[in-house]
PDB file of C-alpha atoms in Angstrom:
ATOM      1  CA  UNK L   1      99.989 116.959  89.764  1.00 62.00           C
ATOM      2  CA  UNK L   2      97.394 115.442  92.316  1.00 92.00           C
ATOM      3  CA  UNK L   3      98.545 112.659  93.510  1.00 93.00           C
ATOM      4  CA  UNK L   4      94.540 110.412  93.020  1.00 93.00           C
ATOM      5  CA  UNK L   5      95.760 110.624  89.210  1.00 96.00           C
ATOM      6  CA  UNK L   6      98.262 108.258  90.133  1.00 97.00           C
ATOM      7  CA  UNK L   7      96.224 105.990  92.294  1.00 97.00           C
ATOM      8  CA  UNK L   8      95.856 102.345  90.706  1.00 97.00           C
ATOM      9  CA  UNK L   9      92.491 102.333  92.002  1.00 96.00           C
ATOM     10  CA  UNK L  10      91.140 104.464  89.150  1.00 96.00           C
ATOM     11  CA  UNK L  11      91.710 101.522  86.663  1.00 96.00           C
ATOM     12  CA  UNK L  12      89.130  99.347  89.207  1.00 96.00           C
ATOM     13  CA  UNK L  13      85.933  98.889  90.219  1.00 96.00           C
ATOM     14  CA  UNK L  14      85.486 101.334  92.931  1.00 95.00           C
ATOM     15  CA  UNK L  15      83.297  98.972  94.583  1.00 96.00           C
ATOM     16  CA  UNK L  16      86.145  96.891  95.196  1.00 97.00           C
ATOM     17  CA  UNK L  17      87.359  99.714  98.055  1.00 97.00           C
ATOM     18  CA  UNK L  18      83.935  99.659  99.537  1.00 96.00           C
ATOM     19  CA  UNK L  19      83.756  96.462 101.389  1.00 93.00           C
ATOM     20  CA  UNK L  20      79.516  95.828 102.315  1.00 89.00           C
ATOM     21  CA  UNK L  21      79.016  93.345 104.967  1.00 84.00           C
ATOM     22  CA  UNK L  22      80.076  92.523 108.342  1.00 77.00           C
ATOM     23  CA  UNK L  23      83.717  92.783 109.278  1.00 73.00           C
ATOM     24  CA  UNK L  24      85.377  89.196 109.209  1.00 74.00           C
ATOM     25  CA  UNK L  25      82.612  87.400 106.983  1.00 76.00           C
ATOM     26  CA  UNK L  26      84.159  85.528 103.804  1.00 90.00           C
ATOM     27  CA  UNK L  27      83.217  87.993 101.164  1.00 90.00           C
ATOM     28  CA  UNK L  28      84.288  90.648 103.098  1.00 92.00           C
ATOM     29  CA  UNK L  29      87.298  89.146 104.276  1.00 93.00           C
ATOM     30  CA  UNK L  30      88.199  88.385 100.587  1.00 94.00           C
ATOM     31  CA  UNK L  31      86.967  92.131  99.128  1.00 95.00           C
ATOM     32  CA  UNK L  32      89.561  93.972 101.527  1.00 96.00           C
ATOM     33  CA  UNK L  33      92.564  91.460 101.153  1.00 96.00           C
ATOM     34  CA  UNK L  34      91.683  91.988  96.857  1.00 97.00           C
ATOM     35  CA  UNK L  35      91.441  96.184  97.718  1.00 97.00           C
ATOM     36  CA  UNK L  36      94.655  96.352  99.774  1.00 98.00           C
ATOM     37  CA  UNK L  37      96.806  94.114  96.927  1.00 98.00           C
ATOM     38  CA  UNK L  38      96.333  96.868  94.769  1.00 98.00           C
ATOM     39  CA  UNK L  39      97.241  98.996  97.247  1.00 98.00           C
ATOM     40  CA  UNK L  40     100.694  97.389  97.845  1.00 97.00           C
ATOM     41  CA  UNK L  41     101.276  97.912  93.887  1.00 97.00           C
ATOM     42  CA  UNK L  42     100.017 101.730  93.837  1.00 98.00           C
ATOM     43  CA  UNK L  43     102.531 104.565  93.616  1.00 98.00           C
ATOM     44  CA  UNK L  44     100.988 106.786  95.830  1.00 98.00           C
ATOM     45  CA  UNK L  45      99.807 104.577  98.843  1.00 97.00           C
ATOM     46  CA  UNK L  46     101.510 107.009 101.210  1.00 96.00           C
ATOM     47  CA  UNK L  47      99.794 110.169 100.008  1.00 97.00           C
ATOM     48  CA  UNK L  48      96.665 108.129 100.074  1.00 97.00           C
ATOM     49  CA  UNK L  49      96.949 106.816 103.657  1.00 96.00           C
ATOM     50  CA  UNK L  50      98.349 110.146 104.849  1.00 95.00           C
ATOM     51  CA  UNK L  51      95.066 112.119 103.382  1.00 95.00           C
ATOM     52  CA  UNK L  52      92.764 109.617 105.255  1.00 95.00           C
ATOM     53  CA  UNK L  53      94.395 108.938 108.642  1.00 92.00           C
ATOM     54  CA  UNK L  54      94.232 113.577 108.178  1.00 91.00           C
ATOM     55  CA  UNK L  55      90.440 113.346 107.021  1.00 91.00           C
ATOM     56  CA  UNK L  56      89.321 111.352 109.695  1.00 85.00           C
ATOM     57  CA  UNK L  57      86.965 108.223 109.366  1.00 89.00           C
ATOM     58  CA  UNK L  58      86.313 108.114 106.068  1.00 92.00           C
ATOM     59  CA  UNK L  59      84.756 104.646 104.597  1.00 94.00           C
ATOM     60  CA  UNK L  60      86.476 102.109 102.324  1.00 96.00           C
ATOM     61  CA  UNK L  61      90.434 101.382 102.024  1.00 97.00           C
ATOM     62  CA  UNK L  62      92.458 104.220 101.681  1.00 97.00           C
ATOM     63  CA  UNK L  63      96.271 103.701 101.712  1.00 97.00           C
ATOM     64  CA  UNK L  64      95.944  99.866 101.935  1.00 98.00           C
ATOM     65  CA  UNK L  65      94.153 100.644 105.522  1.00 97.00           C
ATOM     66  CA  UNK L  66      90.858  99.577 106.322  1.00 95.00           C
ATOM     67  CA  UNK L  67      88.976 102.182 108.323  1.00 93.00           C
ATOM     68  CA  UNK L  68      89.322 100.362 111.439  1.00 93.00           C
ATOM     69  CA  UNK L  69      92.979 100.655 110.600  1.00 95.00           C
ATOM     70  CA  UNK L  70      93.065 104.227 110.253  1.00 95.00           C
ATOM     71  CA  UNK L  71      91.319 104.586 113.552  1.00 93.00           C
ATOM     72  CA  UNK L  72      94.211 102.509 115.379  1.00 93.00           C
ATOM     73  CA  UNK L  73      97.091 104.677 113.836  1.00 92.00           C
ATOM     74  CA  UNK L  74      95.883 107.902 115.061  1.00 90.00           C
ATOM     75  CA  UNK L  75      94.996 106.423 118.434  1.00 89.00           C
ATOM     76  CA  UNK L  76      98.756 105.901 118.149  1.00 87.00           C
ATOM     77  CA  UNK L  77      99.795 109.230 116.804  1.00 82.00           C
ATOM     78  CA  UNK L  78      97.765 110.581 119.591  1.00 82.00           C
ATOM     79  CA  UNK L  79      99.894 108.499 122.431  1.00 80.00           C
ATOM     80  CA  UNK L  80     103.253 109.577 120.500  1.00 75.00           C
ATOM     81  CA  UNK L  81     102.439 113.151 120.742  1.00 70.00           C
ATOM     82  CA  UNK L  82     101.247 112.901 124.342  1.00 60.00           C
ATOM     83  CA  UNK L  83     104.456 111.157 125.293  1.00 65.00           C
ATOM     84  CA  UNK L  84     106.690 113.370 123.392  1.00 65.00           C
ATOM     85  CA  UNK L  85     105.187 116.420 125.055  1.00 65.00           C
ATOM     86  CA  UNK L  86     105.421 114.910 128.584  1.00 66.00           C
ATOM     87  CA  UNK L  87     108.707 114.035 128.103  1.00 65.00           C
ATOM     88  CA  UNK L  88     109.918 117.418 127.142  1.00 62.00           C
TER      89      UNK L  88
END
């Protein structure tokens, strides 16, 4: 089975994943922190946030990450393989 049959987010508004606005504002502020609760409750936030940090920027919360998010862990992945590989 796929796991976005799971995903809690098909029983919302999509919208609700697809923060408009600038970063930071109020309603913005308020959408993501609404998205990413139902993220916390979803059975398959891994699979989710492992398909977007491996898509690359995609829009919207994915795996309870916003995209800004997403950007910082592979950033990080990146460092943690360079490391790794200089240390071997």
């Amino acid at each position: 089975m796929d796991w976005r049959v799971r995903g809690l987010c098909l029983t919302e508004d999509p919208d609700l994943f697809f923060p408009v606005g600038n970063a930071g504002s109020g309603p913005v502020t308020v959408q993501t922190d609404e998205a990413k609760a139902v993220c916390r409750h979803c059975p398959v936030t891994r699979q989710c946030l492992a398909w977007a940090v491996a898509a690359g920027p995609v829009e919207g919360i994915w795996g309870g990450t916003t995209e800004g998010e997403r950007r910082a862990l592979r950033r990080r992945e990146v460092r943690g393989s360079h490391a790794t590989r200089s240390a071997a």
